[in-house]
PDB file of C-alpha atoms in Angstrom:
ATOM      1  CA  UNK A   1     -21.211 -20.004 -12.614  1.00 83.00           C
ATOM      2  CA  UNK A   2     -23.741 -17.858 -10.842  1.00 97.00           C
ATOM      3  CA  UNK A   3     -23.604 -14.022  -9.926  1.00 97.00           C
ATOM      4  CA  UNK A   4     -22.066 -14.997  -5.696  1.00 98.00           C
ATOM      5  CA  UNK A   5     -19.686 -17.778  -7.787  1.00 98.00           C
ATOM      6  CA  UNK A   6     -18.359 -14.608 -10.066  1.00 98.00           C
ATOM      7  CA  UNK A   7     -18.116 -12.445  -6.761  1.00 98.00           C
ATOM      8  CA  UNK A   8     -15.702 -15.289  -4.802  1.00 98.00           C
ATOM      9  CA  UNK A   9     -13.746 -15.179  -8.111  1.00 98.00           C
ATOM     10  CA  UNK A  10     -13.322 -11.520  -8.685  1.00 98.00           C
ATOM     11  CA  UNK A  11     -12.209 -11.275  -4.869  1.00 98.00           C
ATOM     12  CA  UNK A  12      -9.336 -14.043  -5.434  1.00 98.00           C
ATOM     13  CA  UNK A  13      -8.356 -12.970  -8.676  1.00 98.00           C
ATOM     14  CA  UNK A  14      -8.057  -9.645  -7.472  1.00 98.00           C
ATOM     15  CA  UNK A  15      -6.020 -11.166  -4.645  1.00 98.00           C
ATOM     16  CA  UNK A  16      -3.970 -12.642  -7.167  1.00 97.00           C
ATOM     17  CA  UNK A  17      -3.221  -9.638  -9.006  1.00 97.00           C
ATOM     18  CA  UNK A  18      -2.510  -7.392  -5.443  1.00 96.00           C
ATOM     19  CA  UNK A  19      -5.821  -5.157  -6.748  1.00 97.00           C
ATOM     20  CA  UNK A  20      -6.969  -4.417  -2.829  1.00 97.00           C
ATOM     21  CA  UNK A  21      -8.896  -1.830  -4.484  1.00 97.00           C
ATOM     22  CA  UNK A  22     -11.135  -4.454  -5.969  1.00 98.00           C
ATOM     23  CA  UNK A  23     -11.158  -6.591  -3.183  1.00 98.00           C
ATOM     24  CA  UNK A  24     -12.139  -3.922  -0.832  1.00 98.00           C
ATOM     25  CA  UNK A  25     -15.243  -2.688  -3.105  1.00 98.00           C
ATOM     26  CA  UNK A  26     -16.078  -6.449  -3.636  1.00 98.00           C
ATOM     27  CA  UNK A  27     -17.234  -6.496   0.170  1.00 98.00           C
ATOM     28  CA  UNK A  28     -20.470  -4.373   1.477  1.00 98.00           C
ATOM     29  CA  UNK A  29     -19.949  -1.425   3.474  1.00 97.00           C
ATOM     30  CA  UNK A  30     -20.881  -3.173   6.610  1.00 98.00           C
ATOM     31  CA  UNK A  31     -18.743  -6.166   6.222  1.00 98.00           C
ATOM     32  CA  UNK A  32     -18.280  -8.379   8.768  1.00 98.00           C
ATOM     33  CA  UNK A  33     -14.749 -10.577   8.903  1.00 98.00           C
ATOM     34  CA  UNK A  34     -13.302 -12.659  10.751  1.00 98.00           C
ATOM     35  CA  UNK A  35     -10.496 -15.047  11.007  1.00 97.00           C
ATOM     36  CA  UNK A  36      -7.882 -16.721  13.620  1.00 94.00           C
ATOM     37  CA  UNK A  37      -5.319 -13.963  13.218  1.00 93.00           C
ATOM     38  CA  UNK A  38      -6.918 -10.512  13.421  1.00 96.00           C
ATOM     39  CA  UNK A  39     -10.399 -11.783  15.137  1.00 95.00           C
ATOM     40  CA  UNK A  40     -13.011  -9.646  14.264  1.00 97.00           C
ATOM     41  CA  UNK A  41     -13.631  -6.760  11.606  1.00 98.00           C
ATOM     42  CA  UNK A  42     -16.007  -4.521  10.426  1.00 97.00           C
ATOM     43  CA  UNK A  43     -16.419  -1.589   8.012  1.00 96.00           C
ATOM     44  CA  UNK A  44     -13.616   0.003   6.948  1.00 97.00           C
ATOM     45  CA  UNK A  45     -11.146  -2.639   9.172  1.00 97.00           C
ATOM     46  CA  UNK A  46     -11.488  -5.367   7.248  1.00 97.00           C
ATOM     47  CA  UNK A  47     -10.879  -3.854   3.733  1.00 97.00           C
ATOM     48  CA  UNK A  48      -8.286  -2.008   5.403  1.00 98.00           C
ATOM     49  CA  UNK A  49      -6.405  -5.311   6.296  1.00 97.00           C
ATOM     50  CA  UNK A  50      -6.093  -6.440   3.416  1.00 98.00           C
ATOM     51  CA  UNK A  51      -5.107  -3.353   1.781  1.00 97.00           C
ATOM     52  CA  UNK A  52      -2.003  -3.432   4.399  1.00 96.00           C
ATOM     53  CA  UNK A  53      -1.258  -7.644   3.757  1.00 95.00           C
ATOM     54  CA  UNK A  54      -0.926  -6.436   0.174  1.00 95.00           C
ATOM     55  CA  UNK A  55       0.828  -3.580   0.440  1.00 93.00           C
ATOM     56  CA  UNK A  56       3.469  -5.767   2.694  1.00 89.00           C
ATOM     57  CA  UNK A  57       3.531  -8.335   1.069  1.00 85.00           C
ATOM     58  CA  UNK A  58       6.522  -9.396  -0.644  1.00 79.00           C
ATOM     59  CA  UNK A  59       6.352 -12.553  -2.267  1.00 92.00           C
ATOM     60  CA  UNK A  60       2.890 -13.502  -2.033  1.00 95.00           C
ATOM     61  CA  UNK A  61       1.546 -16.155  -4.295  1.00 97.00           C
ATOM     62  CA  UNK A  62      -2.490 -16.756  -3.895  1.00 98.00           C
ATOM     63  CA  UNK A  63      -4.566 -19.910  -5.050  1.00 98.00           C
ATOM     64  CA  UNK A  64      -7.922 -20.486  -4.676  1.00 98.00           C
ATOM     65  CA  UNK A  65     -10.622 -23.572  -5.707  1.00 98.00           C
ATOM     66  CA  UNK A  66     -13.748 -25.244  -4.947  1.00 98.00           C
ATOM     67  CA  UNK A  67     -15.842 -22.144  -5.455  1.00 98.00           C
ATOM     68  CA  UNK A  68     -19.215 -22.518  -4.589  1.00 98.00           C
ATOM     69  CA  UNK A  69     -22.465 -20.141  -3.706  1.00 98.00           C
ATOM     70  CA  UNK A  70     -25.997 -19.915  -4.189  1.00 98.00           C
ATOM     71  CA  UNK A  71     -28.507 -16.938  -3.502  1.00 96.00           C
ATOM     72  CA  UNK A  72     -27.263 -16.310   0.271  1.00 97.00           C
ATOM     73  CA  UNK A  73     -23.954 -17.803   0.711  1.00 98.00           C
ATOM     74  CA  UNK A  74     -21.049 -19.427  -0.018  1.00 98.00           C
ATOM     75  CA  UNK A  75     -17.434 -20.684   0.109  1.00 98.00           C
ATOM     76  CA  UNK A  76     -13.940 -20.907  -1.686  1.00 98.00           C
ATOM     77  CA  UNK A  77     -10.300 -22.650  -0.725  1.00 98.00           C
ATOM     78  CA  UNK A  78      -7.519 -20.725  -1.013  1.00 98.00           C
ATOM     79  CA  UNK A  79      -3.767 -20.905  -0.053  1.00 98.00           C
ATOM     80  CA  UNK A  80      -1.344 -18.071   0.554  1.00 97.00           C
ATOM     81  CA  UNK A  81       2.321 -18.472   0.307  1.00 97.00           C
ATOM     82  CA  UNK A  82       4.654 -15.683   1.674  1.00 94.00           C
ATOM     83  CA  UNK A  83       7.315 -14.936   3.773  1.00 93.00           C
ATOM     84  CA  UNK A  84       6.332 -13.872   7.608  1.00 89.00           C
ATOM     85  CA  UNK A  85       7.502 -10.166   7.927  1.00 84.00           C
ATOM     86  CA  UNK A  86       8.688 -10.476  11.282  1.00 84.00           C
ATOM     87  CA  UNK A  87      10.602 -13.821  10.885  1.00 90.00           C
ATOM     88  CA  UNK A  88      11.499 -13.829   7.389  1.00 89.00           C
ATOM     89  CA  UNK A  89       9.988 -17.894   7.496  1.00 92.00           C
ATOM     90  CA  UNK A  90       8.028 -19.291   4.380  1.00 94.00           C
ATOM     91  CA  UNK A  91       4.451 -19.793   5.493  1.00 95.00           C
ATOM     92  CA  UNK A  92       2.205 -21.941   3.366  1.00 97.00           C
ATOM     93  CA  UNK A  93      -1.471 -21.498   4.497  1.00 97.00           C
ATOM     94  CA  UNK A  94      -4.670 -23.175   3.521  1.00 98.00           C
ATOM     95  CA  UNK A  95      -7.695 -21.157   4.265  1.00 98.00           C
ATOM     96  CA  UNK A  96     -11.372 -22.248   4.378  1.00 98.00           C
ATOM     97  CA  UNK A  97     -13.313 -19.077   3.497  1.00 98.00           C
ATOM     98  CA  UNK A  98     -17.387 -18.913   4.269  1.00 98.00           C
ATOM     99  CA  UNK A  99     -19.192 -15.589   2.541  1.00 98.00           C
ATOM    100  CA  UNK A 100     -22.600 -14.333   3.170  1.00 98.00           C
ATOM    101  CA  UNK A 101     -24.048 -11.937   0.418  1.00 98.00           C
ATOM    102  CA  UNK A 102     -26.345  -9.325   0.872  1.00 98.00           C
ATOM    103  CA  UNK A 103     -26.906  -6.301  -2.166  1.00 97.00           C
ATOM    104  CA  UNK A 104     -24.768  -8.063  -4.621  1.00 97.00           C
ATOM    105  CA  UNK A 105     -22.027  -7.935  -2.326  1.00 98.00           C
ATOM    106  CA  UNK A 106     -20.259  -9.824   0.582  1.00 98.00           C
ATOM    107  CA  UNK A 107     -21.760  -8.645   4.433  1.00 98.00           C
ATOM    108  CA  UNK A 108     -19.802 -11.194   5.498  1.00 98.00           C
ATOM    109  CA  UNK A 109     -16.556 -13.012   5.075  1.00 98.00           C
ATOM    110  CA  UNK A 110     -14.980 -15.668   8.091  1.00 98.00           C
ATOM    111  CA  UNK A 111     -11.894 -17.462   7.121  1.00 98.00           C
ATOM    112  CA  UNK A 112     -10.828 -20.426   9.131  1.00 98.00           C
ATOM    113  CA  UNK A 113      -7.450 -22.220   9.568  1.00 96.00           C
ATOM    114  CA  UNK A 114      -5.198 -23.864  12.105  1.00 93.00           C
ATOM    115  CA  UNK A 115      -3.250 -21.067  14.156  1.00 89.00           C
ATOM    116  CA  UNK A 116      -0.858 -23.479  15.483  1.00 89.00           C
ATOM    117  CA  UNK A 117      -0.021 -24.624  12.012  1.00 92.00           C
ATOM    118  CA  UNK A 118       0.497 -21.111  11.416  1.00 92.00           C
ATOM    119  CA  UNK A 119       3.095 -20.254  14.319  1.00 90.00           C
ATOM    120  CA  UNK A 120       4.963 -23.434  13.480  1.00 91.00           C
ATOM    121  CA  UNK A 121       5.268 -22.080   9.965  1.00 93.00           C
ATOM    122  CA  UNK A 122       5.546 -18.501  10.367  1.00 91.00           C
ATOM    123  CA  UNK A 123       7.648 -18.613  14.023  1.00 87.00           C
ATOM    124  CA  UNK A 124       9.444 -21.951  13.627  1.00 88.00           C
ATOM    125  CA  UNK A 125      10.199 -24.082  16.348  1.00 83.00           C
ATOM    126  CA  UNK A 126       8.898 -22.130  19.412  1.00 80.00           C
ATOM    127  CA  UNK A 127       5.635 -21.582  17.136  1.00 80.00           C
ATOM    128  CA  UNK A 128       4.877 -25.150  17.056  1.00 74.00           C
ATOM    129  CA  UNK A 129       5.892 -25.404  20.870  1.00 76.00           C
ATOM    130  CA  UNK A 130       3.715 -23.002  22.674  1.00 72.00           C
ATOM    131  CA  UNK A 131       1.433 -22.566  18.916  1.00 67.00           C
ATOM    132  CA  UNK A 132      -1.280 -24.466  21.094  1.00 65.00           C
ATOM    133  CA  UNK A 133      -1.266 -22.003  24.347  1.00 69.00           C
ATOM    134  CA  UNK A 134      -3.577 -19.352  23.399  1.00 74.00           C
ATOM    135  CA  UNK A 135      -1.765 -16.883  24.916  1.00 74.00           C
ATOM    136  CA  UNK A 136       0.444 -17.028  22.007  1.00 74.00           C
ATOM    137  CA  UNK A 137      -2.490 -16.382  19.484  1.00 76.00           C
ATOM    138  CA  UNK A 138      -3.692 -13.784  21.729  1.00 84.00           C
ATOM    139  CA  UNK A 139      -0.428 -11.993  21.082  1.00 86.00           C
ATOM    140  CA  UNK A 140      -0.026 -12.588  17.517  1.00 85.00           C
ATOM    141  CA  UNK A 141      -3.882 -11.534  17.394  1.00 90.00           C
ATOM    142  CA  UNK A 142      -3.149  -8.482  19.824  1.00 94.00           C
ATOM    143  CA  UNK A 143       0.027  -7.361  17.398  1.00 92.00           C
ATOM    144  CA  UNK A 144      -1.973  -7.827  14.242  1.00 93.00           C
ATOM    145  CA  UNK A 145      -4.916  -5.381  15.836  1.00 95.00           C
ATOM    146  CA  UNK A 146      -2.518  -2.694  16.641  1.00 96.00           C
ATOM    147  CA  UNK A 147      -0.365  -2.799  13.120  1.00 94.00           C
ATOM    148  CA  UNK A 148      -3.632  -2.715  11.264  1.00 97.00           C
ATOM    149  CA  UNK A 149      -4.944   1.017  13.896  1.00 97.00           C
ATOM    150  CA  UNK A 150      -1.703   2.176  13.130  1.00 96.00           C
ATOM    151  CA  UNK A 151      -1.585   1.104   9.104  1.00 96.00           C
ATOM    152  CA  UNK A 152      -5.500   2.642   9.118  1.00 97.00           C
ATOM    153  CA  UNK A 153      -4.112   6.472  11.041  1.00 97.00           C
ATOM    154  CA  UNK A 154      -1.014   6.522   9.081  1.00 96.00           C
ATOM    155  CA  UNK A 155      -3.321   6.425   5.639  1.00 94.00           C
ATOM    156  CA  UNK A 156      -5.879   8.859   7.657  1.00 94.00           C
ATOM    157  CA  UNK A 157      -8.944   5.568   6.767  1.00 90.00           C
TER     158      UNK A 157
END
C-alpha cells in the first residue's frame, strides 16, 4: 500500500471510529469537497461537515473498499448506514469517493452518488416520487448549507 493508499485508509478508519478530528487534519487546509448533498466546500466547511454528520450521527455504521491511489490521486468505495435525522428512515448509501493529493494531504475530495436513491431512502415514498425534480435536491442541498453555517457559528469555526 502506498503513502495516498494509507491516507484513504486513515480517513475511513477514522470515519469508522467517529475520530472527525483525524478526518479533518487528514484533508489540506484548502480542501476542496464536493458531493450531491451539500454541493460545494472549502476550507474549514468541509471538515466542518463532517465534524457535524458525526457528531449527529446516531447509528452510523461506515464501510469502505477498493482503495486505490498513486502519486496525484485516487479513489475508495464506501457505504454509510444511518438513520435520516429528520425522518427517522434507514438510509443505506454507496458512495464513490475521487481524492486529489497535494503536500501529503487531500486538496481535494468529490463524492458521488444517486440523490434520488437517497430521497427514496432517507424521505420514503414522496422521496422516490419527486427524488428526480431537482427542486427537491435543491432543498435538501439548500437545508444541508444552512444546518452546516449554523453548526460552524454555534462552535464559533
Amino acid at each position: 500500500m502506498n503513502a495516498n493508499e494509507e491516507l484513504i485508509q486513515k480517513f475511513y478508519t477514522a470515519f469508522q471510529n467517529k475520530d472527525g478530528q483525524t478526518m479533518v487534519s487528514l484533508y489540506h487546509p484548502e480542501i476542496q469537497f464536493e458531493d450531491p448533498a451539500f454541493g460545494k466546500l472549502t476550507g474549514k466547511e468541509a471538515g466542518a461537515m463532517w465534524l457535524m454528520l458525526l457528531e449527529r450521527s446516531q447509528n452510523l455504521t461506515i464501510r469502505f473498499s477498493n482503495i486505490k491511489a498513486n502519486d496525484t490521486e485516487g479513489s475508495a468505495n464506501w457505504e454509510a448506514d444511518y438513520s435520516f435525522s429528520k425522518t427517522g428512515r434507514l438510509v443505506q448509501n454507496k458512495i464513490q469517493a475521487k481524492f486529489t493529493f497535494k503536500d501529503g494531504k487531500i486538496i481535494q475530495h468529490k463524492d458521488q452518488f444517486s440523490m434520488w436513491k437517497w430521497l427514496g431512502m432517507a424521505m420514503g415514498p414522496i422521496g422516490y416520487l419527486l427524488g428526480w425534480w431537482p427542486a427537491l435536491g435543491n432543498k435538501v442541498k439548500k437545508e444541508a448549507i444552512t444546518g452546516l453555517q449554523l453548526y460552524m457559528k454555534r462552535k464559533r469555526m
